[in-house]
mmCIF file of C-alpha atoms in Angstrom:
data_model
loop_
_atom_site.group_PDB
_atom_site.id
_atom_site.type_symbol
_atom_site.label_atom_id
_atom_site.label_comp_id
_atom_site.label_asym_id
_atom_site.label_seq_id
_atom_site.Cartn_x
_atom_site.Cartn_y
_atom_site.Cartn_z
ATOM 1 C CA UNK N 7 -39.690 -8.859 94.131
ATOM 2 C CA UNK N 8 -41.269 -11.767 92.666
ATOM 3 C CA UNK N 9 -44.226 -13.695 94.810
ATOM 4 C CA UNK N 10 -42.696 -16.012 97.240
ATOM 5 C CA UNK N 11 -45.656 -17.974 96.689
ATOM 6 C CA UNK N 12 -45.802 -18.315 93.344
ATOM 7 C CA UNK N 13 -43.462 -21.543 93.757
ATOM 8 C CA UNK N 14 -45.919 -23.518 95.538
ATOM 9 C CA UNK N 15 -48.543 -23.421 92.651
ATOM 10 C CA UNK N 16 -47.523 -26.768 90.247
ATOM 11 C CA UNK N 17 -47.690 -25.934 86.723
ATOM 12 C CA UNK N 18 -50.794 -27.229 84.971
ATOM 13 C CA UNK N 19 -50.487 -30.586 82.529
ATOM 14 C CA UNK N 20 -51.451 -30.729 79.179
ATOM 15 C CA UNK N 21 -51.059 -33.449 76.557
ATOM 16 C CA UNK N 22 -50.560 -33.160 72.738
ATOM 17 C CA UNK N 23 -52.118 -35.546 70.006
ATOM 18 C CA UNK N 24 -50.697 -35.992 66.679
ATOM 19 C CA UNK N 25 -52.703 -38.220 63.853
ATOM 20 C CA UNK N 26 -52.083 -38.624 60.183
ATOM 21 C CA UNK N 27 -55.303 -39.147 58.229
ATOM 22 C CA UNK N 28 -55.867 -39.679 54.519
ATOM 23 C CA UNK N 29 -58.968 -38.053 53.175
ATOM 24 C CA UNK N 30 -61.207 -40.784 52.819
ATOM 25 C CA UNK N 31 -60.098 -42.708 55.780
ATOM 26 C CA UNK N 32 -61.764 -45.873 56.210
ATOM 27 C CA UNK N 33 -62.026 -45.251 60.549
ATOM 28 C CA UNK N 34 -64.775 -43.447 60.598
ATOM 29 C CA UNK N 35 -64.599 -43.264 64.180
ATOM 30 C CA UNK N 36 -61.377 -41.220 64.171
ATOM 31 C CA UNK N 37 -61.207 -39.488 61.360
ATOM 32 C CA UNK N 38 -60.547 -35.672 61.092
ATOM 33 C CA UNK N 39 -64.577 -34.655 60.792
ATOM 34 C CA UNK N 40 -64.680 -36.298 64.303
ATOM 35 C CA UNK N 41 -62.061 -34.312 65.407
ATOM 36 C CA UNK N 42 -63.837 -30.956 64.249
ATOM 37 C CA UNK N 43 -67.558 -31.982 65.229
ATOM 38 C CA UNK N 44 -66.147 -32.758 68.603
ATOM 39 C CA UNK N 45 -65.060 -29.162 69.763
ATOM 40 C CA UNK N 46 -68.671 -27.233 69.528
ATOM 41 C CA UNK N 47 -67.524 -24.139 70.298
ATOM 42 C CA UNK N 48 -65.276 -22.040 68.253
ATOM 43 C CA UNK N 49 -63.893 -18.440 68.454
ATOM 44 C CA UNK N 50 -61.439 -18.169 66.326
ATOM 45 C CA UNK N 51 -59.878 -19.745 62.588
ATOM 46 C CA UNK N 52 -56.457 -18.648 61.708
ATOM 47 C CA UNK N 53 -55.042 -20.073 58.163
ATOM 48 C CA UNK N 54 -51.518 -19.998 56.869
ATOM 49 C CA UNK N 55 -52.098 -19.375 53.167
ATOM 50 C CA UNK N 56 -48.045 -20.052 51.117
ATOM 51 C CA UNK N 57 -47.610 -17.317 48.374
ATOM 52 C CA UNK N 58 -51.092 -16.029 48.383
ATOM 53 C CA UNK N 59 -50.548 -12.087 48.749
ATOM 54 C CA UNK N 60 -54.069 -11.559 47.795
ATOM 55 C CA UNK N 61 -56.361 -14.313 48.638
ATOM 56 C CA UNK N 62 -58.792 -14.468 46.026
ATOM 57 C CA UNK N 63 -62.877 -13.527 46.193
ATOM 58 C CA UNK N 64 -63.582 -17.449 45.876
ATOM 59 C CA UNK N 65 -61.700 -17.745 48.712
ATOM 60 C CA UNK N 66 -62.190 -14.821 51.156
ATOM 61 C CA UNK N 67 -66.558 -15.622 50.734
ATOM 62 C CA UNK N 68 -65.393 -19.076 52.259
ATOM 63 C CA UNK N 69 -64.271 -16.985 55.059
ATOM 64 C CA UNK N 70 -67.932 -15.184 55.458
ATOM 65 C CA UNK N 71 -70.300 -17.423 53.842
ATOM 66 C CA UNK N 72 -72.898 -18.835 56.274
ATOM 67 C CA UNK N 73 -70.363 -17.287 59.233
ATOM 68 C CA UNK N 74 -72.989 -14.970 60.994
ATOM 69 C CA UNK N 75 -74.350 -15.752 64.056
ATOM 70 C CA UNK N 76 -76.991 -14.032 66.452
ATOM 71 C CA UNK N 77 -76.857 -12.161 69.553
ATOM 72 C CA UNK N 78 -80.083 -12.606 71.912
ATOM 73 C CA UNK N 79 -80.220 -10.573 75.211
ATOM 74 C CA UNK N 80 -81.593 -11.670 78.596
ATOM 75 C CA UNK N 81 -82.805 -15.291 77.901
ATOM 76 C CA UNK N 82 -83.596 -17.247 80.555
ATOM 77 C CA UNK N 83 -82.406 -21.152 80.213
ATOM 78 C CA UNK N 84 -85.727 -22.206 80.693
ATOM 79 C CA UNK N 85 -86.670 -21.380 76.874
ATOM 80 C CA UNK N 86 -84.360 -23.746 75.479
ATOM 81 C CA UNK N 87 -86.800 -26.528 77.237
ATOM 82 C CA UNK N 88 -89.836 -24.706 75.623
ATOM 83 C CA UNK N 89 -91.816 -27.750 73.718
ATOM 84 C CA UNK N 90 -92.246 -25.444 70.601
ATOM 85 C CA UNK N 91 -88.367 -24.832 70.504
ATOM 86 C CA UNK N 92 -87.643 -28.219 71.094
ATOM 87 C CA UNK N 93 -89.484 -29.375 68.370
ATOM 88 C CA UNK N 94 -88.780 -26.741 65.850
ATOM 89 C CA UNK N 95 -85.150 -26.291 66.274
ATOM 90 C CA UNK N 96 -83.517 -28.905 68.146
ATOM 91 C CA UNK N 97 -85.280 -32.053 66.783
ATOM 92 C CA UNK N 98 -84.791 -30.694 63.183
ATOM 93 C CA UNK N 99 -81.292 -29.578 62.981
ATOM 94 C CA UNK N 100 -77.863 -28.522 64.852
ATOM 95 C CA UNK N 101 -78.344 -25.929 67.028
ATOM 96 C CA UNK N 102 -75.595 -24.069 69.449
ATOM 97 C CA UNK N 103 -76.300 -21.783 71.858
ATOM 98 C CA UNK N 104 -73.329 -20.203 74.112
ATOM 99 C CA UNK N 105 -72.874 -17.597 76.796
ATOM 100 C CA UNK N 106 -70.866 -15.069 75.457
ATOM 101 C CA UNK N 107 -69.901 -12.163 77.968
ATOM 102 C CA UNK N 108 -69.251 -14.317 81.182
ATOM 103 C CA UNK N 109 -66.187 -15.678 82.739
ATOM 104 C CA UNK N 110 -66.329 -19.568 83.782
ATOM 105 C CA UNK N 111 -63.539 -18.799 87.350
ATOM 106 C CA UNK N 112 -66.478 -16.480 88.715
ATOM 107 C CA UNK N 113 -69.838 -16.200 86.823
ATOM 108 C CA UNK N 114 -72.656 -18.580 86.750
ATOM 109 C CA UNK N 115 -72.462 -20.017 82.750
ATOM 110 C CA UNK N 116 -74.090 -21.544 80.430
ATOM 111 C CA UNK N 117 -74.026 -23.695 77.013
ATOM 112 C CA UNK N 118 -76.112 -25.730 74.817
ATOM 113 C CA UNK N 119 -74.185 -28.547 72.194
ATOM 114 C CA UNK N 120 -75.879 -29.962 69.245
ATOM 115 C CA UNK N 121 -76.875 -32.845 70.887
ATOM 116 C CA UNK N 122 -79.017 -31.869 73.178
ATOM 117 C CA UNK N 123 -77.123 -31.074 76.619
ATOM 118 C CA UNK N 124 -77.334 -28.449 78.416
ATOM 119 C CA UNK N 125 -74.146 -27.630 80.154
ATOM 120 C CA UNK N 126 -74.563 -24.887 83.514
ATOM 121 C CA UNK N 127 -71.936 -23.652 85.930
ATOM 122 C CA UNK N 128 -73.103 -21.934 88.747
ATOM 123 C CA UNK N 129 -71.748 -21.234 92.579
ATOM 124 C CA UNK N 130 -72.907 -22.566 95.423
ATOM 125 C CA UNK N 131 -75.767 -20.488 96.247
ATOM 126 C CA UNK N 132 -77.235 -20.799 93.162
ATOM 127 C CA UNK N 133 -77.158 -24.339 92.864
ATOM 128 C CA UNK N 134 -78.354 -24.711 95.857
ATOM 129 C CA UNK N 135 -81.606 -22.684 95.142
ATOM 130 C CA UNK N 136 -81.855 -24.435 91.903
ATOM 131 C CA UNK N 137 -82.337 -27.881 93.525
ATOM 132 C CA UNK N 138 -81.438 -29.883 90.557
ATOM 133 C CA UNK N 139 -78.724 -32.601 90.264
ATOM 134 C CA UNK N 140 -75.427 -31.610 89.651
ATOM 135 C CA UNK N 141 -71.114 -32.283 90.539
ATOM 136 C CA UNK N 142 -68.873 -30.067 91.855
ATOM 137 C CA UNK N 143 -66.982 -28.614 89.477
ATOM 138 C CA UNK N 144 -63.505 -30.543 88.861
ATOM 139 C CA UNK N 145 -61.368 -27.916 87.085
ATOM 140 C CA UNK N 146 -61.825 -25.498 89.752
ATOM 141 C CA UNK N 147 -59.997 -26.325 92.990
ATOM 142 C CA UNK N 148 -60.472 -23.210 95.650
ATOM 143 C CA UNK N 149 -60.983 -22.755 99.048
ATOM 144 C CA UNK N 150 -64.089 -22.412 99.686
ATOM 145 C CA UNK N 151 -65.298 -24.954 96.542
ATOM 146 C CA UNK N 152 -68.133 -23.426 95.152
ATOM 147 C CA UNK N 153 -69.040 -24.138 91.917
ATOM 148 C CA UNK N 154 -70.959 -26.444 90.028
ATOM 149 C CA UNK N 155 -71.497 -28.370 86.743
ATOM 150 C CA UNK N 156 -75.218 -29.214 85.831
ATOM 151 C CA UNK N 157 -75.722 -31.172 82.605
ATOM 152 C CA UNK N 158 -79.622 -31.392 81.472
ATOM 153 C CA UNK N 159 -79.951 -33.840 78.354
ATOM 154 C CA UNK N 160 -82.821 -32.517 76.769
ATOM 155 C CA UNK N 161 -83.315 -35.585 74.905
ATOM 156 C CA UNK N 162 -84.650 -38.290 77.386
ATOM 157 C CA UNK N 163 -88.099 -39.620 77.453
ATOM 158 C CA UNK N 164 -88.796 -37.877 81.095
ATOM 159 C CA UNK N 165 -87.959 -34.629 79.608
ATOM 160 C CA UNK N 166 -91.234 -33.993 78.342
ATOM 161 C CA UNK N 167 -93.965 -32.006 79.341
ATOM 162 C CA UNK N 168 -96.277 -33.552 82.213
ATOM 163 C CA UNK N 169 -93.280 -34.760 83.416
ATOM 164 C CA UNK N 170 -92.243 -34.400 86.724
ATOM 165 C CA UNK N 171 -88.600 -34.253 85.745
ATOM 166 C CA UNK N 172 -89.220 -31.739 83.302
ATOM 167 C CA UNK N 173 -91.790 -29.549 85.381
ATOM 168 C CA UNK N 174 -88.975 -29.376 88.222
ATOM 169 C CA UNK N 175 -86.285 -28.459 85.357
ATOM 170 C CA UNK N 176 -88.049 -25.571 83.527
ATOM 171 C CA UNK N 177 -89.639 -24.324 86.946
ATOM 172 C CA UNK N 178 -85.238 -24.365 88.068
ATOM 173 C CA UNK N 179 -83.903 -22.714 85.198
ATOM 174 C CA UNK N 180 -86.648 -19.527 84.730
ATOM 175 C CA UNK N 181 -84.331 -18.805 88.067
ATOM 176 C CA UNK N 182 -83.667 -14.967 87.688
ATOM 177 C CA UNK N 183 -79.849 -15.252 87.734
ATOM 178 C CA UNK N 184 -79.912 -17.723 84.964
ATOM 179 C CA UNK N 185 -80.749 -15.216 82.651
ATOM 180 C CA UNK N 186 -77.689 -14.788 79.687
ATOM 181 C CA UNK N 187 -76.713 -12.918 76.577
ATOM 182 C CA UNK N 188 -76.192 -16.085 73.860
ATOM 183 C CA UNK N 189 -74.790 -16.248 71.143
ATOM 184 C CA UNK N 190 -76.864 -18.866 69.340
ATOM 185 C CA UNK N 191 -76.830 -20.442 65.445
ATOM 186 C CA UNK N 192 -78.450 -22.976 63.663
ATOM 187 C CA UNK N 193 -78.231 -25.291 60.928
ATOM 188 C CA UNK N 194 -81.266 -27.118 59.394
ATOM 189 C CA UNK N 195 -81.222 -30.430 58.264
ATOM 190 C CA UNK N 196 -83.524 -29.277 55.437
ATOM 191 C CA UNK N 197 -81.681 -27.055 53.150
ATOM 192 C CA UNK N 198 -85.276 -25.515 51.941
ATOM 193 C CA UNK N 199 -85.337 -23.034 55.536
ATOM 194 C CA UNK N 200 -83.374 -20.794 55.860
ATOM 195 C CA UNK N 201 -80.682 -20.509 59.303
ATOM 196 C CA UNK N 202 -81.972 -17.360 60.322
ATOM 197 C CA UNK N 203 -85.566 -19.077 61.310
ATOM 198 C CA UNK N 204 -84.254 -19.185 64.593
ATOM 199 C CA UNK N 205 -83.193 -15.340 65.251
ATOM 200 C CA UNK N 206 -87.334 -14.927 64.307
ATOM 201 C CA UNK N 207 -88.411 -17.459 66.823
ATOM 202 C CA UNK N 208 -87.020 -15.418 69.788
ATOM 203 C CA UNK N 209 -87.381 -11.746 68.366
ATOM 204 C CA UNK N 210 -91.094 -12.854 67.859
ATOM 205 C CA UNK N 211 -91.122 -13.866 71.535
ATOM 206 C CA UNK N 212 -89.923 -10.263 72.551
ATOM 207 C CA UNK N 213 -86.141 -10.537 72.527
ATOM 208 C CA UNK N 214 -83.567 -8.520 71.433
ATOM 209 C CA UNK N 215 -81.784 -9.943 68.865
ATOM 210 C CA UNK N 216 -78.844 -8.836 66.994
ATOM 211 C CA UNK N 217 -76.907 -10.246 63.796
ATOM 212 C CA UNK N 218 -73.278 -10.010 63.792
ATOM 213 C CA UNK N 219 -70.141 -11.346 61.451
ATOM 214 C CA UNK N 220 -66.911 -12.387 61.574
ATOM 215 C CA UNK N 221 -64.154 -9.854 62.052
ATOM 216 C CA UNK N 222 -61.355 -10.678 59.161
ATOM 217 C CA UNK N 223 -57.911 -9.710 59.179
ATOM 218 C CA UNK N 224 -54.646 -10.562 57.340
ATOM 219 C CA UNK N 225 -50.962 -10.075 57.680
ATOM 220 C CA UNK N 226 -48.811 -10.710 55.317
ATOM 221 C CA UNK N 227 -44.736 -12.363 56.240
ATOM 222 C CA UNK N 228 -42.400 -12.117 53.501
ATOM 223 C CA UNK N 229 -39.240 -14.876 52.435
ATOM 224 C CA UNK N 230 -40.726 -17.880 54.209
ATOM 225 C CA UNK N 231 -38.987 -20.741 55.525
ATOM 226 C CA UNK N 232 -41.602 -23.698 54.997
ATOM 227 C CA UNK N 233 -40.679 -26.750 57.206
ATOM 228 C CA UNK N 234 -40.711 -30.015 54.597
ATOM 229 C CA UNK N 235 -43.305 -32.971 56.226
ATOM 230 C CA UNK N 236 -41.992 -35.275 53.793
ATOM 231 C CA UNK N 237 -39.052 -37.191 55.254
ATOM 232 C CA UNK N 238 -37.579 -38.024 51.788
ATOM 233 C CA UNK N 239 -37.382 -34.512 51.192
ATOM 234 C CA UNK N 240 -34.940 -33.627 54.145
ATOM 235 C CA UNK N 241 -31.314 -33.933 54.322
ATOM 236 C CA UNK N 242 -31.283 -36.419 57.009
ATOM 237 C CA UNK N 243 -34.366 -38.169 56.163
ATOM 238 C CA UNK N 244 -35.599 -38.285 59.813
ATOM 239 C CA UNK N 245 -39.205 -36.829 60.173
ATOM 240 C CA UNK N 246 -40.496 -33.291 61.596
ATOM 241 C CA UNK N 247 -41.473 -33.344 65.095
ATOM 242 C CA UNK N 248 -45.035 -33.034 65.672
ATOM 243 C CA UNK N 249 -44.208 -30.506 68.668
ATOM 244 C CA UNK N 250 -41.830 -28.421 66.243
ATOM 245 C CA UNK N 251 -44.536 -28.067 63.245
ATOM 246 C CA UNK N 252 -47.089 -26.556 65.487
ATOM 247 C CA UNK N 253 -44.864 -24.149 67.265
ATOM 248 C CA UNK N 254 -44.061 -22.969 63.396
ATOM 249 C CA UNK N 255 -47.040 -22.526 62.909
ATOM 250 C CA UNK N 256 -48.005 -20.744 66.014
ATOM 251 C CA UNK N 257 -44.817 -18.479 65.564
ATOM 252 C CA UNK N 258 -46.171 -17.285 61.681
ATOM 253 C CA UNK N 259 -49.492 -16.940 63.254
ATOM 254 C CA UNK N 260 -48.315 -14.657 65.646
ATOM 255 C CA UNK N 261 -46.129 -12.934 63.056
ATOM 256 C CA UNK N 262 -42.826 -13.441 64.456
ATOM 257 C CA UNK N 263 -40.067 -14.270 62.052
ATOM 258 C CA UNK N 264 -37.728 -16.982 63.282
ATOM 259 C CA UNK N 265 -33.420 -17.039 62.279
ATOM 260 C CA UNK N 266 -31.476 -19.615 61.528
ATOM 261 C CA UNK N 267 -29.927 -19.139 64.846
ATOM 262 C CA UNK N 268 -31.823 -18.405 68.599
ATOM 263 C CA UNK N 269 -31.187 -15.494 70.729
ATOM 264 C CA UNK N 270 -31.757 -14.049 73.889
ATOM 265 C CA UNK N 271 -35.760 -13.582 72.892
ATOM 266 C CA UNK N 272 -36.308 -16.474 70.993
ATOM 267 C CA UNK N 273 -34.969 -19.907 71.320
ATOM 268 C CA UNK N 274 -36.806 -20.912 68.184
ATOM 269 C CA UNK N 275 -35.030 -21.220 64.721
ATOM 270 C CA UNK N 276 -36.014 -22.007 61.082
ATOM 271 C CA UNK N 277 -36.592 -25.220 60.466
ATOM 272 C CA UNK N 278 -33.776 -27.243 58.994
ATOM 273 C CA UNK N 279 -34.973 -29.121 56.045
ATOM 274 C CA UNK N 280 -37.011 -25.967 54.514
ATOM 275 C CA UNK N 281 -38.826 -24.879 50.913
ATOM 276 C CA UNK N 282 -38.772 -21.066 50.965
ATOM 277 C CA UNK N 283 -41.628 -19.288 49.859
ATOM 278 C CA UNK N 284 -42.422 -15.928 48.780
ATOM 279 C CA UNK N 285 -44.608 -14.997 51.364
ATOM 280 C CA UNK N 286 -47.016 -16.605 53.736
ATOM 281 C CA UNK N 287 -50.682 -14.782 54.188
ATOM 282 C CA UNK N 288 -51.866 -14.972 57.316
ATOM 283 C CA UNK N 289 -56.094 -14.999 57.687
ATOM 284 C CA UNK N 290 -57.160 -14.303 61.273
ATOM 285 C CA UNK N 291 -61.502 -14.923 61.176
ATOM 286 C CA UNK N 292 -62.728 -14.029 64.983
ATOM 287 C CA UNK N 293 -66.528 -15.008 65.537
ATOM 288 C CA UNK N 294 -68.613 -17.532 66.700
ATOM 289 C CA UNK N 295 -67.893 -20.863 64.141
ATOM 290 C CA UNK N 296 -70.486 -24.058 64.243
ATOM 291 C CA UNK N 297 -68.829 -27.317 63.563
ATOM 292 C CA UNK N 298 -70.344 -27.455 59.968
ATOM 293 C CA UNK N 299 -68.902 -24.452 58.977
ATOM 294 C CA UNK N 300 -65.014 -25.669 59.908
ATOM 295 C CA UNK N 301 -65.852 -28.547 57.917
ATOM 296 C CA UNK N 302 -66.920 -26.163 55.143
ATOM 297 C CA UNK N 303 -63.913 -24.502 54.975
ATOM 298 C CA UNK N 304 -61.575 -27.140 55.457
ATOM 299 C CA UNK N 305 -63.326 -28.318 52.031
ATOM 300 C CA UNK N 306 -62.540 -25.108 50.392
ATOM 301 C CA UNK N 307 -59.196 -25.379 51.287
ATOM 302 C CA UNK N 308 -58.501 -28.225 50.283
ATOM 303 C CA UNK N 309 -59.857 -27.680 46.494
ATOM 304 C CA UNK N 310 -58.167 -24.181 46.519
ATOM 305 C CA UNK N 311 -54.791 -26.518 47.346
ATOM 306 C CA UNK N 312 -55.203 -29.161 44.449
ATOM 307 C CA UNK N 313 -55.457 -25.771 41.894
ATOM 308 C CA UNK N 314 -51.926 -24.764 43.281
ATOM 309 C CA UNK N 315 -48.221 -25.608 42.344
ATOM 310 C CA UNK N 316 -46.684 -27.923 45.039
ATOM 311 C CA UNK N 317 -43.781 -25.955 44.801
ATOM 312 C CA UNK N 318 -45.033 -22.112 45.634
ATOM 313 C CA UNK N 319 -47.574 -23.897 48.807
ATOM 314 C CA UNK N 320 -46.639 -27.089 49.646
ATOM 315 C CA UNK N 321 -49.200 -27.207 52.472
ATOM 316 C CA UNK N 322 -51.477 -24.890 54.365
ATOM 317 C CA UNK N 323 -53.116 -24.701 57.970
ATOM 318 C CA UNK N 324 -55.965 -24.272 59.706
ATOM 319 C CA UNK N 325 -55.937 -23.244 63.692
ATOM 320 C CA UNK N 326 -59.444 -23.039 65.715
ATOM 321 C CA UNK N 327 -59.443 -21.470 68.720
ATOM 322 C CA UNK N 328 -62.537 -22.447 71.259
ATOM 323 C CA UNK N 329 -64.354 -19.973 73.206
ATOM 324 C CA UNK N 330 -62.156 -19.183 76.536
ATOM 325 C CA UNK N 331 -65.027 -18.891 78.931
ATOM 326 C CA UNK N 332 -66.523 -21.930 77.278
ATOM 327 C CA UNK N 333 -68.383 -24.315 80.310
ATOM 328 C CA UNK N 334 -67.241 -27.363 77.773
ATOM 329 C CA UNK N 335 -64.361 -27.721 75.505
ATOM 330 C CA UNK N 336 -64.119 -31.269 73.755
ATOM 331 C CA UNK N 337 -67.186 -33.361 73.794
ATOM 332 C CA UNK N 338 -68.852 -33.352 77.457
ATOM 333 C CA UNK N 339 -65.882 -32.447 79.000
ATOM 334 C CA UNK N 340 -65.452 -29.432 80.896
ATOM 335 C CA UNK N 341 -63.573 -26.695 80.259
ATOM 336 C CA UNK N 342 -60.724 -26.198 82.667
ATOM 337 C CA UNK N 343 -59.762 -22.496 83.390
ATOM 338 C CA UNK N 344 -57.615 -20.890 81.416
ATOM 339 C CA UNK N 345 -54.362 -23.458 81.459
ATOM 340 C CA UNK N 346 -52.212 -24.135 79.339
ATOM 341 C CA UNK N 347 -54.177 -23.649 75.951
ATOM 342 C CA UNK N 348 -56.599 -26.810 76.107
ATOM 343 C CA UNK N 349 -59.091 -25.636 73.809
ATOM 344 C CA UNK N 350 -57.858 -26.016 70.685
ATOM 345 C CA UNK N 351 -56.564 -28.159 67.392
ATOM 346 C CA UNK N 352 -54.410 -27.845 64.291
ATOM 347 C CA UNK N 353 -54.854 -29.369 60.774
ATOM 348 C CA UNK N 354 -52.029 -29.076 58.185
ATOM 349 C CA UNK N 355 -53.669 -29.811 55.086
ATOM 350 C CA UNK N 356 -52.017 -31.700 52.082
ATOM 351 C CA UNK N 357 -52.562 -32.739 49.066
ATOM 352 C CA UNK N 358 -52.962 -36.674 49.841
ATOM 353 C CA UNK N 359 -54.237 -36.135 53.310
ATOM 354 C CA UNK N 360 -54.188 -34.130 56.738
ATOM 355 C CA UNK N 361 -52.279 -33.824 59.823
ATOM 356 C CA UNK N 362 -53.970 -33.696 62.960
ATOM 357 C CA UNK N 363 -52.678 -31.807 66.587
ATOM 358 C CA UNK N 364 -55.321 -31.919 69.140
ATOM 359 C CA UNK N 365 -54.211 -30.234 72.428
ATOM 360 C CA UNK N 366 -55.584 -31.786 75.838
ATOM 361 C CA UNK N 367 -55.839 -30.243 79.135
ATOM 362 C CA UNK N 368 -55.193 -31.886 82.535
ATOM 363 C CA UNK N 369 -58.171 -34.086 84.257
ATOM 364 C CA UNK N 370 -56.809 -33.342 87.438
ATOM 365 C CA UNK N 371 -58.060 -29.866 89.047
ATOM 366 C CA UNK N 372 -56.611 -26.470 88.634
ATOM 367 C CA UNK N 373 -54.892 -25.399 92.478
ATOM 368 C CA UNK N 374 -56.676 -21.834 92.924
ATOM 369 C CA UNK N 375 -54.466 -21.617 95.851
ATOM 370 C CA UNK N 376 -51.265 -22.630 97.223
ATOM 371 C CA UNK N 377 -50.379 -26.091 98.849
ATOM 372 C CA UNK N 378 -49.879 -25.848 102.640
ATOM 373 C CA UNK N 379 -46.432 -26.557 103.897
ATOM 374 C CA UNK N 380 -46.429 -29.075 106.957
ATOM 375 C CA UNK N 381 -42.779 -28.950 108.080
ATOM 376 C CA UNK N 382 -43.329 -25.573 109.690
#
């Protein structure tokens, strides 16, 4: 018997973007780097590679190169405020820092974005202990509400030592349950040091620190149906929906092979208008992925695309997954519980530009429990 009260739970709202951008477009403000150094926090790449049955070694390193990313045990918050850190790693290059074993519904969280901001969720009893500035959290709507968002920009003028405002932080955050496992990486601005300055820094201050890679793996689909973007090319000469594309692409991502006509298990069909290719290589890269190394590899891509026939891969894709437990998901914004898929984007690449699908979640807070009924 299903939940009677599953009914009385609304389902959660999402909204779908879908931009066309040429490679060097002029809008720098909205242009497909924006899009990718706006989502910090990435734990997954999947790319559709067209009739590419072995993806060559210039290709697969693009999948590895600079990918690897450090595991530090039991650091407290307060050392991201340290002067010495802030000087040596923040000031002087792009450095994210991320909680990695916690879940955002119950645990107290934390993250820290290239820019500076520290991003904590915590319950009620810890922020209340903590004594610092902060919102109730607006994803999370439960009976009792206890949780918290706390954003520290480490960046302002008062944040300095000597400072009160600083003094009152760092005394907060050396709090004993604000003590994480992170997965931190950084990227200098000067390409003479060398990324892994930073896993020093905190082994030489007595941490355990661990390197760790990607985890690759590839399927293979075979006699491809390839939906045609260009409207000239289709019978009907009416475009591709934007919603239809990315559930394609979702479907060969997931490895399930669509037929030209639905069933009982899948109301999803091959595309009409169609090129068919020999097979479609599917490369599934799980780690922890900086926003400089997306932009890497969509560079790679698209160079690897200009060497190939238009017929045998008319396009390719690139799907990044952000971290689930994430305390942020696009920009500042936080990162509503597990609904609906929020925390991710699509880019079809081409050969004269890109395709953009940039999944939003709701503003409006997740109901942790069901509405009361007043007519009883």
């Amino acid at each position: 018997m299903l939940n009677p009260e599953v009914i009385k739970f609304p389902a959660p709202k999402s909204q779908l973007t879908y931009t066309h951008h040429t490679w060097d477009d002029p809008k720098r403000n909205v242009t497909w780097q924006r899009v990718i150094k706006d989502h910090s926090f990435n734990r997954k790449v999947v790319v559709l590679l067209p009739d590419t049955p072995i993806v060559p070694n210039s290709l697969s390193d693009s999948f590895t190169d600079d990918a690897q990313h450090y595991l530090v045990k039991n650091l407290p918050l307060a050392e991201f405020c340290s002067p010495n850190f802030l000087q040596a790693f923040r000031q002087k290059g792009h450095f994210h820092a991320l909680c990695c074993d916690t879940r955002i519904d119950v645990d107290n969280t934390a993250a820290m974005t290239p820019d500076g901001y520290l991003h904590i969720l915590v319950d009620k009893f810890t922020y209340q202990e903590l004594q610092l500035h902060g919102t109730l959290s607006s994803h999370i709507l439960r009976k009792p509400q206890d949780r918290y968002v706390i954003k520290i920009n480490t960046n302002e003028k008062t944040f300095r030592p000597g400072k009160s405002y600083y003094e009152r932080v760092t005394s907060a955050l050396g709090h004993p349950r604000l003590k994480f496992n992170f997965w931190v990486t950084w990227k200098p601005k000067n390409g003479d040091i060398c990324p892994s300055s930073v896993a020093k820094y905190f082994h030489d201050l007595g941490f355990v620190v661990e390197e760790q890679f990607p985890d690759i793996y590839k399927s293979i689909a075979s006699e491809v149906a390839m939906p045609r973007l260009d409207k000239n090319q289709t019978d009907d000469g009416e475009d591709l929906e934007p919603e239809d594309l990315l559930e394609w692409i979702g479907c060969q991502s997931l490895g399930i092979r669509l037929e030209t006509d639905p069933s009982s298990m899948c109301e999803l069909v091959r595309p009409k208008a169609y090129d068919l290719v020999s097979n479609v290589n599917a490369v599934h890269c799980t780690g922890f992925f900086t926003t400089e190394y997306i932009v890497s590899l969509v560079g790679t891509l698209r160079s690897w695309l200009l060497e190939r026939s238009p017929i045998s891969v008319p396009w390719l894709s690139v799907t990044v997954y952000g971290h689930p437990d994430s305390p942020v998901s696009w920009g500042h914004q936080e990162h509503s519980y597990r609904s609906n898929g929020d925390n991710f984007y699509t880019l079809v690449l081409q050969r004269d530009g890109v395709h953009v699908f940039k999944v939003f979640g709701s503003t409006q807070p997740l109901r942790m429990y069901p509405k009361a009924n007043n007519n009883k």
